[in-house]
Each structure stands twice: as structure tokens, then as C-alpha cells.
Tab-separated table of C-alpha atoms and ligand atoms in Angstrom:
chain	number	residue	atom	x	y	z
A	1	MET	CA	-0.002	0.066	0.022
A	2	GLN	CA	1.314	3.458	-0.730
A	3	VAL	CA	-0.655	6.454	0.111
A	4	LYS	CA	0.238	9.717	-1.608
A	5	GLU	CA	3.538	10.909	-0.267
A	6	GLN	CA	2.447	14.321	0.752
A	7	LEU	CA	-0.171	12.782	3.196
A	8	LEU	CA	2.730	11.417	5.332
A	9	LYS	CA	3.591	14.919	6.109
A	10	LEU	CA	0.101	16.122	7.192
A	11	LYS	CA	-1.655	15.748	10.574
A	12	PRO	CA	-5.310	14.944	10.847
A	13	TYR	CA	-7.150	18.082	12.027
A	14	GLN	CA	-6.720	18.572	15.591
A	15	PRO	CA	-9.954	19.597	17.164
A	16	GLY	CA	-10.081	21.466	20.487
A	17	LYS	CA	-10.484	19.323	23.409
A	18	PRO	CA	-13.986	17.962	24.026
A	19	ILE	CA	-15.893	19.383	27.020
A	20	GLU	CA	-16.436	15.881	28.676
A	21	GLU	CA	-12.761	15.022	28.463
A	22	VAL	CA	-11.916	18.421	30.202
A	23	LYS	CA	-14.609	17.858	32.885
A	24	LYS	CA	-13.152	14.441	33.744
A	25	GLU	CA	-9.481	15.536	33.606
A	26	PHE	CA	-9.733	18.487	35.809
A	27	ASN	CA	-12.661	17.247	37.852
A	28	LEU	CA	-14.999	20.190	36.848
A	29	THR	CA	-18.860	20.335	36.684
A	30	LYS	CA	-18.812	23.150	34.313
A	31	VAL	CA	-16.775	23.688	31.137
A	32	VAL	CA	-17.239	26.214	28.471
A	33	LYS	CA	-15.905	25.912	25.058
A	34	LEU	CA	-14.818	29.234	23.321
A	35	ALA	CA	-12.439	27.455	20.957
A	36	SER	CA	-14.190	27.025	17.402
A	37	ASN	CA	-16.021	30.261	16.903
A	38	GLU	CA	-19.445	28.427	17.513
A	39	ASN	CA	-22.486	30.580	18.288
A	40	PRO	CA	-22.832	30.717	22.214
A	41	TYR	CA	-26.436	31.297	21.748
A	42	GLY	CA	-26.976	28.042	19.693
A	43	SER	CA	-29.534	28.340	16.764
A	44	SER	CA	-32.875	29.841	16.205
A	45	LYS	CA	-35.803	28.034	17.934
A	46	LYS	CA	-37.319	27.751	14.440
A	47	VAL	CA	-34.483	25.219	13.600
A	48	LYS	CA	-35.251	22.771	16.216
A	49	GLN	CA	-39.052	22.648	15.058
A	50	ALA	CA	-37.946	22.354	11.277
A	51	ILE	CA	-35.831	19.322	12.478
A	52	LEU	CA	-38.671	17.685	14.262
A	53	ASN	CA	-41.073	18.334	11.448
A	54	GLU	CA	-38.532	16.615	9.087
A	55	LEU	CA	-38.235	13.734	11.394
A	56	ASP	CA	-41.962	13.339	11.433
A	57	GLN	CA	-41.919	12.879	7.624
A	58	ASP	CA	-40.093	9.531	8.390
A	59	GLN	CA	-37.780	9.827	5.410
A	60	LEU	CA	-34.405	8.868	7.048
A	61	ALA	CA	-34.154	5.886	4.892
A	62	ILE	CA	-34.327	8.055	1.764
A	63	TYR	CA	-31.397	9.714	0.278
A	64	PRO	CA	-31.546	13.447	0.609
A	65	ASP	CA	-31.969	15.714	-2.444
A	66	GLY	CA	-28.387	15.833	-3.652
A	67	TYR	CA	-29.093	19.190	-5.358
A	68	SER	CA	-30.689	20.617	-2.187
A	69	ALA	CA	-33.320	22.104	-4.300
A	70	LEU	CA	-35.651	23.685	-1.452
A	71	LEU	CA	-32.679	25.105	0.379
A	72	ARG	CA	-31.191	26.270	-2.884
A	73	THR	CA	-34.276	28.276	-3.802
A	74	GLN	CA	-34.715	29.892	-0.426
A	75	LEU	CA	-30.811	30.694	-0.093
A	76	ALA	CA	-30.673	32.158	-3.816
A	77	LYS	CA	-33.701	34.457	-2.959
A	78	HIS	CA	-31.916	35.449	0.319
A	79	LEU	CA	-28.798	36.355	-1.488
A	80	GLY	CA	-30.305	37.786	-4.592
A	81	VAL	CA	-28.369	35.433	-6.832
A	82	ASP	CA	-29.527	32.709	-9.360
A	83	GLU	CA	-30.059	29.235	-8.241
A	84	LYS	CA	-27.433	28.018	-10.580
A	85	GLU	CA	-24.786	30.380	-8.954
A	86	VAL	CA	-24.542	28.292	-5.681
A	87	ILE	CA	-22.682	25.147	-4.632
A	88	PHE	CA	-23.417	23.333	-1.456
A	89	GLY	CA	-20.952	21.507	0.794
A	90	ASN	CA	-20.922	19.309	3.917
A	91	GLY	CA	-19.718	22.492	5.467
A	92	THR	CA	-17.664	25.068	3.748
A	93	ASP	CA	-14.744	22.847	4.581
A	94	GLU	CA	-16.065	20.553	1.815
A	95	VAL	CA	-16.504	23.538	-0.776
A	96	ILE	CA	-12.722	24.345	-0.089
A	97	GLN	CA	-11.983	20.555	-0.778
A	98	ILE	CA	-14.128	20.567	-4.009
A	99	ILE	CA	-12.410	23.657	-5.052
A	100	CYS	CA	-9.013	22.060	-4.469
A	101	ARG	CA	-9.909	18.853	-6.333
A	102	ALA	CA	-11.170	20.751	-9.253
A	103	LEU	CA	-8.277	23.301	-9.725
A	104	LEU	CA	-5.237	22.124	-8.130
A	105	LEU	CA	-2.751	19.468	-9.101
A	106	PRO	CA	0.927	18.718	-9.274
A	107	GLY	CA	2.563	21.599	-11.185
A	108	LYS	CA	0.002	24.093	-10.432
A	109	ASN	CA	0.259	26.605	-7.514
A	110	THR	CA	-2.017	28.322	-4.909
A	111	VAL	CA	-1.542	31.679	-3.069
A	112	MET	CA	-2.806	32.394	0.411
A	113	ALA	CA	-1.943	34.323	3.479
A	114	ASN	CA	0.107	33.149	6.271
A	115	GLN	CA	-1.590	32.877	8.954
A	116	THR	CA	-5.044	32.110	7.566
A	117	PHE	CA	-7.565	29.231	7.658
A	118	PRO	CA	-5.622	26.028	7.544
A	119	GLN	CA	-7.892	24.039	5.347
A	120	TYR	CA	-6.799	25.838	2.172
A	121	LYS	CA	-3.286	24.756	2.474
A	122	HIS	CA	-4.103	21.184	3.876
A	123	ASN	CA	-6.226	20.463	0.847
A	124	ALA	CA	-3.880	21.911	-1.655
A	125	VAL	CA	-1.106	19.842	-0.246
A	126	ILE	CA	-3.178	16.748	-0.902
A	127	GLU	CA	-3.794	17.600	-4.329
A	128	GLY	CA	0.079	17.989	-4.638
A	129	ALA	CA	-0.017	21.603	-5.691
A	130	GLU	CA	2.638	24.059	-4.717
A	131	VAL	CA	1.498	26.257	-1.739
A	132	ARG	CA	2.729	29.982	-1.654
A	133	GLU	CA	1.943	31.649	1.587
A	134	VAL	CA	2.535	35.422	1.768
A	135	PRO	CA	3.259	36.778	5.217
A	136	GLN	CA	0.600	39.032	6.699
A	137	VAL	CA	1.320	42.742	7.543
A	138	ASN	CA	-0.406	43.703	10.891
A	139	GLY	CA	-2.539	40.562	10.842
A	140	GLU	CA	-3.907	41.536	7.441
A	141	HIS	CA	-3.617	40.051	4.011
A	142	ASP	CA	-0.738	41.624	2.156
A	143	LEU	CA	-2.515	41.920	-1.304
A	144	GLU	CA	0.301	43.671	-3.165
A	145	ALA	CA	2.632	40.875	-2.042
A	146	MET	CA	0.157	38.173	-3.018
A	147	LEU	CA	-0.113	39.559	-6.412
A	148	THR	CA	3.605	39.235	-7.034
A	149	GLN	CA	3.378	35.498	-6.236
A	150	ILE	CA	0.832	34.734	-9.074
A	151	ASP	CA	2.264	33.268	-12.205
A	152	GLU	CA	0.885	31.223	-15.141
A	153	ASN	CA	0.494	28.076	-12.890
A	154	THR	CA	-1.541	29.750	-10.300
A	155	THR	CA	-4.970	28.461	-10.276
A	156	VAL	CA	-6.577	29.461	-6.968
A	157	LEU	CA	-5.937	32.477	-4.601
A	158	TRP	CA	-7.415	32.598	-1.169
A	159	ILE	CA	-8.670	35.607	0.703
A	160	CYS	CA	-10.239	35.066	4.237
A	161	THR	CA	-12.094	38.060	5.350
A	162	PRO	CA	-12.759	38.444	8.124
A	163	ASN	CA	-9.569	36.411	8.490
A	164	ASN	CA	-9.475	33.464	10.762
A	165	PRO	CA	-7.591	33.705	13.193
A	166	THR	CA	-6.886	37.586	13.135
A	167	GLY	CA	-10.402	38.993	12.771
A	168	THR	CA	-9.158	41.447	10.216
A	169	TYR	CA	-10.832	42.230	6.958
A	170	VAL	CA	-9.967	43.625	3.361
A	171	LYS	CA	-11.585	46.841	2.638
A	172	LYS	CA	-13.803	47.422	-0.204
A	173	GLN	CA	-11.479	49.624	-2.344
A	174	ALA	CA	-8.577	47.487	-1.764
A	175	LEU	CA	-10.307	44.397	-2.885
A	176	ILE	CA	-11.604	46.043	-6.126
A	177	GLU	CA	-8.120	47.342	-6.893
A	178	PHE	CA	-6.811	43.740	-6.238
A	179	LEU	CA	-9.379	42.009	-8.375
A	180	ASN	CA	-8.602	44.357	-11.211
A	181	LYS	CA	-4.937	43.320	-11.203
A	182	VAL	CA	-5.561	39.502	-10.817
A	183	PRO	CA	-5.130	37.713	-14.031
A	184	LYS	CA	-8.247	36.177	-15.179
A	185	HIS	CA	-7.044	32.489	-15.145
A	186	VAL	CA	-6.600	32.760	-11.379
A	187	LEU	CA	-9.878	31.955	-9.098
A	188	VAL	CA	-10.049	34.294	-6.347
A	189	VAL	CA	-11.905	32.618	-3.416
A	190	VAL	CA	-13.250	34.987	-0.857
A	191	ASP	CA	-13.910	33.226	2.259
A	192	GLU	CA	-16.630	35.025	4.154
A	193	ALA	CA	-17.357	32.536	6.959
A	194	TYR	CA	-18.042	35.283	9.447
A	195	TYR	CA	-19.850	37.533	7.120
A	196	GLU	CA	-22.985	37.993	9.157
A	197	TYR	CA	-21.025	39.424	12.119
A	198	VAL	CA	-19.221	42.151	10.091
A	199	LEU	CA	-20.137	45.624	10.998
A	200	ALA	CA	-17.419	47.623	9.304
A	201	GLU	CA	-18.697	50.040	6.776
A	202	ASP	CA	-16.035	49.688	4.195
A	203	TYR	CA	-16.425	46.019	4.232
A	204	PRO	CA	-17.226	44.915	0.572
A	205	GLN	CA	-20.419	43.431	-0.504
A	206	THR	CA	-19.027	40.924	-2.912
A	207	ILE	CA	-22.136	39.313	-4.430
A	208	PRO	CA	-22.734	42.218	-6.764
A	209	MET	CA	-19.093	42.007	-7.850
A	210	LEU	CA	-19.751	38.440	-9.376
A	211	LYS	CA	-20.987	40.017	-12.631
A	212	ASP	CA	-17.660	42.029	-13.111
A	213	TYR	CA	-15.277	39.239	-12.110
A	214	PRO	CA	-16.065	35.759	-13.491
A	215	ASN	CA	-13.069	34.458	-11.588
A	216	LEU	CA	-14.354	35.267	-8.261
A	217	MET	CA	-16.056	32.890	-5.787
A	218	ILE	CA	-17.433	33.506	-2.245
A	219	LEU	CA	-17.669	31.123	0.546
A	220	ARG	CA	-20.185	31.447	3.308
A	221	THR	CA	-21.529	28.899	5.927
A	222	PHE	CA	-24.297	28.017	8.311
A	223	SER	CA	-21.860	26.962	10.957
A	224	LYS	CA	-20.913	30.317	12.566
A	225	ALA	CA	-23.700	33.055	13.062
A	226	TYR	CA	-26.594	30.439	12.229
A	227	GLY	CA	-25.391	28.303	14.794
A	228	LEU	CA	-25.548	25.019	12.854
A	229	ALA	CA	-21.865	23.857	12.911
A	230	ALA	CA	-23.028	20.225	13.837
A	231	LEU	CA	-25.254	19.947	10.844
A	232	ARG	CA	-22.427	20.876	8.234
A	233	VAL	CA	-23.890	23.216	5.644
A	234	GLY	CA	-21.729	25.559	3.827
A	235	TYR	CA	-21.845	26.997	0.344
A	236	GLY	CA	-20.070	28.811	-2.456
A	237	ILE	CA	-21.317	31.544	-4.855
A	238	ALA	CA	-19.866	32.099	-8.327
A	239	SER	CA	-20.736	32.352	-11.935
A	240	ALA	CA	-23.149	29.500	-13.159
A	241	ASP	CA	-20.459	28.414	-15.502
A	242	LEU	CA	-17.836	28.026	-12.886
A	243	ILE	CA	-20.143	26.178	-10.618
A	244	GLN	CA	-21.166	23.877	-13.331
A	245	LYS	CA	-17.574	23.040	-13.987
A	246	ILE	CA	-16.625	22.163	-10.568
A	247	GLU	CA	-19.911	20.436	-9.535
A	248	PRO	CA	-18.636	16.894	-10.671
A	249	ALA	CA	-16.026	17.163	-7.806
A	250	ARG	CA	-18.785	17.211	-5.184
A	251	GLU	CA	-20.060	14.068	-3.570
A	252	PRO	CA	-23.650	13.315	-4.730
A	253	PHE	CA	-25.475	13.459	-1.310
A	254	ASN	CA	-23.078	15.739	0.606
A	255	THR	CA	-25.815	17.857	2.574
A	256	ASN	CA	-28.195	15.670	4.420
A	257	ARG	CA	-32.062	15.843	4.763
A	258	ILE	CA	-31.934	17.346	8.401
A	259	ALA	CA	-29.194	19.864	7.559
A	260	GLN	CA	-31.179	21.165	4.512
A	261	ALA	CA	-34.455	21.610	6.502
A	262	ALA	CA	-32.553	23.232	9.492
A	263	ALA	CA	-30.705	25.682	7.092
A	264	ILE	CA	-34.072	26.792	5.629
A	265	ALA	CA	-35.533	27.598	9.021
A	266	ALA	CA	-32.303	29.173	10.134
A	267	LEU	CA	-32.494	31.575	6.969
A	268	GLU	CA	-35.993	32.585	7.971
A	269	ASP	CA	-35.192	33.958	11.323
A	270	SER	CA	-33.308	37.079	10.621
A	271	GLU	CA	-34.232	38.485	13.991
A	272	PHE	CA	-32.111	35.689	15.690
A	273	ILE	CA	-29.069	36.600	13.606
A	274	SER	CA	-29.453	40.275	14.494
A	275	GLU	CA	-29.641	39.639	18.127
A	276	CYS	CA	-26.549	37.393	17.956
A	277	ILE	CA	-24.566	40.063	15.929
A	278	ASP	CA	-25.726	42.771	18.598
A	279	LYS	CA	-24.568	40.679	21.509
A	280	ASN	CA	-21.329	39.719	19.715
A	281	LYS	CA	-20.508	43.485	19.341
A	282	LYS	CA	-20.993	43.942	22.941
A	283	GLY	CA	-18.695	40.984	23.688
A	284	LEU	CA	-15.932	42.183	21.621
A	285	GLN	CA	-16.065	45.355	23.634
A	286	GLN	CA	-15.815	43.521	26.748
A	287	PHE	CA	-12.447	41.959	25.328
A	288	TYR	CA	-11.317	45.177	23.957
A	289	ARG	CA	-11.680	46.912	27.367
A	290	PHE	CA	-9.842	44.101	28.976
A	291	CYS	CA	-6.947	44.255	26.417
A	292	GLU	CA	-6.689	48.186	26.961
A	293	GLU	CA	-6.601	47.783	30.697
A	294	LEU	CA	-3.943	45.263	30.788
A	295	LYS	CA	-2.018	46.704	27.700
A	296	LEU	CA	-2.389	43.619	25.772
A	297	ASP	CA	-2.002	43.715	22.004
A	298	TYR	CA	-5.002	42.439	19.937
A	299	TYR	CA	-6.487	42.896	16.328
A	300	PRO	CA	-9.747	44.585	16.300
A	301	SER	CA	-12.145	41.895	15.052
A	302	GLU	CA	-14.900	41.684	12.698
A	303	GLY	CA	-15.839	38.128	13.618
A	304	ASN	CA	-17.094	36.413	16.710
A	305	PHE	CA	-13.353	35.740	18.002
A	306	ILE	CA	-10.513	37.725	19.063
A	307	LEU	CA	-6.657	37.113	18.899
A	308	ILE	CA	-4.957	38.414	22.060
A	309	ASP	CA	-1.229	38.451	22.448
A	310	PHE	CA	-0.286	37.599	26.024
A	311	LYS	CA	3.613	37.964	25.199
A	312	ARG	CA	4.192	34.478	26.809
A	313	ASP	CA	3.984	30.937	25.804
A	314	ALA	CA	0.316	30.659	24.596
A	315	ASP	CA	0.161	27.051	25.857
A	316	GLU	CA	0.738	28.132	29.510
A	317	VAL	CA	-2.264	30.710	29.241
A	318	PHE	CA	-4.262	28.012	27.366
A	319	GLN	CA	-3.543	25.549	30.348
A	320	ALA	CA	-4.396	27.943	33.136
A	321	LEU	CA	-7.938	28.607	31.326
A	322	LEU	CA	-8.296	24.899	30.894
A	323	GLN	CA	-7.905	24.150	34.594
A	324	LYS	CA	-10.530	26.705	35.331
A	325	GLY	CA	-12.954	25.090	32.750
A	326	PHE	CA	-12.480	27.394	29.575
A	327	ILE	CA	-11.395	25.751	26.401
A	328	VAL	CA	-9.863	28.329	23.974
A	329	ARG	CA	-7.544	27.961	20.891
A	330	SER	CA	-3.790	28.283	21.567
A	331	GLY	CA	-2.038	30.326	18.960
A	332	ASN	CA	0.716	27.802	18.896
A	333	ALA	CA	-1.300	25.717	16.219
A	334	LEU	CA	-2.188	29.081	14.518
A	335	GLY	CA	1.089	30.637	13.785
A	336	PHE	CA	0.931	32.974	16.829
A	337	PRO	CA	2.766	31.190	19.553
A	338	THR	CA	2.092	33.923	22.114
A	339	SER	CA	-1.482	34.558	21.510
A	340	LEU	CA	-4.857	32.817	22.175
A	341	ARG	CA	-7.958	32.913	19.783
A	342	ILE	CA	-10.803	33.310	21.934
A	343	THR	CA	-14.456	32.929	20.803
A	344	VAL	CA	-16.660	35.763	22.069
A	345	GLY	CA	-19.055	33.933	24.320
A	346	THR	CA	-22.148	35.200	26.316
A	347	GLU	CA	-21.730	38.421	28.449
A	348	GLN	CA	-21.334	36.026	31.488
A	349	GLN	CA	-18.822	33.766	29.942
A	350	ASN	CA	-16.823	36.640	28.681
A	351	ALA	CA	-16.763	38.244	32.185
A	352	GLU	CA	-15.662	34.970	33.781
A	353	ILE	CA	-12.930	34.303	31.336
A	354	ILE	CA	-11.636	37.846	31.609
A	355	GLU	CA	-11.655	37.496	35.478
A	356	ILE	CA	-9.407	34.344	35.250
A	357	LEU	CA	-7.033	36.039	32.619
A	358	LYS	CA	-6.700	39.043	34.873
A	359	ASP	CA	-5.660	36.848	37.747
A	360	PHE	CA	-3.299	35.008	35.607
A	361	VAL	CA	-1.585	38.021	33.810
B	1	PLP	C1	-15.149	27.946	10.317
B	1	PLP	C2	-14.703	28.221	9.083
B	1	PLP	C3	-15.031	27.686	7.999
B	1	PLP	C4	-15.568	26.215	7.981
B	1	PLP	O1	-16.928	26.220	8.154
B	1	PLP	P1	-17.830	24.915	8.030
B	1	PLP	O2	-19.008	25.455	7.035
B	1	PLP	O3	-18.215	24.571	9.312
B	1	PLP	O4	-16.905	23.776	7.338
B	1	PLP	C5	-14.605	28.020	6.674
B	1	PLP	N1	-13.667	29.130	6.773
B	1	PLP	C6	-13.433	29.819	7.874
B	1	PLP	C7	-12.531	31.149	7.756
B	1	PLP	C8	-13.759	29.489	8.974
B	1	PLP	O5	-13.537	30.036	10.178
């Protein structure tokens, strides 16, 4: 047996520690996970009802609609795009995989920021493509430097905005100027997993740009603000022509029946999303005040997480929080060895973690 050589150099995804394990290890009754940018308020109540209704149909023995037709219609309406301009994935993670399967191979290369969402690189390596990582400046993508990395063998370029793990974003004018300079043979993937949380006024609305840039693709997800991470629904938006070309790289039944029903219901409850966004904004302010009080460096965030520099080994701070029942993400795995990425929780959770951090620092 011989697996692809490049797989031997990769590690399987390391998830945050599960809550049950931490409870046992430290003998805790309450453990809060602020590690994966999940929605601390769960999801809309309408979602639960939609799932129960779906179960009542007794259709679990039947394959789901592989085209996600009902969800597709609702989502296309919601976004103001054509139904043919959408591709669904078992999470956006799968859409990233589909893009890589469809466009990357040995001899081709892909350009991305360093540090950014690790799945772009991971999937590109599996496909045997060359990965060109461009160092960030102040936690932001260096678009000029990324342009210089493009050549005739570049097929995909990734922009994560807001960027995971820094929370920074690409401004509208900068994105337009960039897109004007990128050669048309390069697919520019703009990952907007945290789109719903963004409040910055100069954050670009990319959907109307699709008509001007046929080499643009937008990624979004139901896992973050919509609170459906467990159900795995993400999607890409691009020209009908491009979607049609990459569709064969998608698994036939990649989004399941329950998830499709849940996503439709989640879309209908815009009030839930507005509330979450409002609370997230206040939560970020709790962390900003904390950082300013303790003179800690951080990046202002447009997502539901914040990267804070503690100027000491991140794993130490991570462990101190873990013992007190808070699971966060150590920057060690994210390319920021002295920082933690903390998901914004409820007001109470934020206050509690901040208290512990104050004691520790
Ligand atoms: C969470 C996240 C995703 C993946 O979301 P899923 O839909 O759950 O697979 C993609 N991109 C970024 C930047 C993320 O943070």
C-alpha cells in the first residue's frame, strides 16, 4: 500500500479538547468551549421545530435531495443570486475541498496568506499543488505581495475576510483594486465564513461584484452565526459557468436531509441573527476593554473571536484557562505562539474568562 507521499507530512485536523474530557481531567462540573467560533446562543428556535417536522416525515431511509433544491431556492432568494450560482458543501470545509480537487494538481500553485484558515493549505497539499504563503502585515492580508506570487501556473488564490484567526478584513477599495489586477486565469476565493458578524462600513459586498469578475467565488457557512456547526452546511457562490464546471467534484449526497431543513429554517429567522450580532459586538467590547486595561495587543475583530497577544507561551495561558474550565484555541497551532484565539461567548462567559485572565496575567 502506498498513500500519496504528501499525506505522510500532514496531520489529521486537531480539534479542540472535547468538553466531557476536560470535565473528567480537571474534575470540573462546568466547562465552556470558546475554541471553534461557534455561536454561544445556539441556533434559532425555528431550527429545532424544522428538524422535528422533518423527522415526522419518516424519510431517514431515503437519500436526501443531492441538489438541495428547496434550500437552494430559499438561499438564492435570500442572497439575490441565481440558483445556478450556488454550490453546497458538507460545511464550507467541503466546498474548499471541492475547489482544490477541481483546480489543483502537481505543477499548479495556490496563493494564500500566512496565517489564515488552515484548510486551504491542507487540501492543496493533498492535491500535490505548490502552496505559496504570503506573510501578513499587521494581521492583514498583504494583497500587493500576494499579486507578485501569481504566475501562469497559479489556479487558486484565497482571501479570508474576516480572516481566521486575526479577525481583520479586506476593505472594499483594496479588494476592487486587487481584483482588477489579478489575471483572469486565477480563481479568487473570498472566504466570508463570518460575513453575518461584520459591522465595518467599508467591508465589501462581494455578491454584486460577481458579474464583473467571473473569476471570483464567495464562501459562506451556516456553521457560525446561524449556529448549525453540527449539521455541516456551507456554500459557495460564483458564476453559473464555474459552478457547473466544479460540480462533478462534489459528492452526490453531501448535505443531508436534516441539515437542509434546518438551514431553511435558520434563514427565515433574521431576528435571531440580528440579536446574535448585537450581542457579539458588545462581547468584543468586553474583550477590548480588558486588553486596553492590561495593555495587551489584539487585532480589532469583525468576527466572533479575538486574537490576543499575551507575550508569553500561549500554551501556558491555554492550560491556566483549561484548569478553570475554559477551552480556547492556543495560538501555537495558528502561527501566533504567544496569542490565544478566544471565541466571543455570552456576556457572563466573557466576564468569567476575563476575570481568570486578569488573575493569571
Ligand atoms: C469555520 C470556518 C470555515 C468552515 O466552516 P464549515 O462550514 O463549518 O466547514 C471556513 N472558513 C473559515 C474562515 C472558518 O473560520
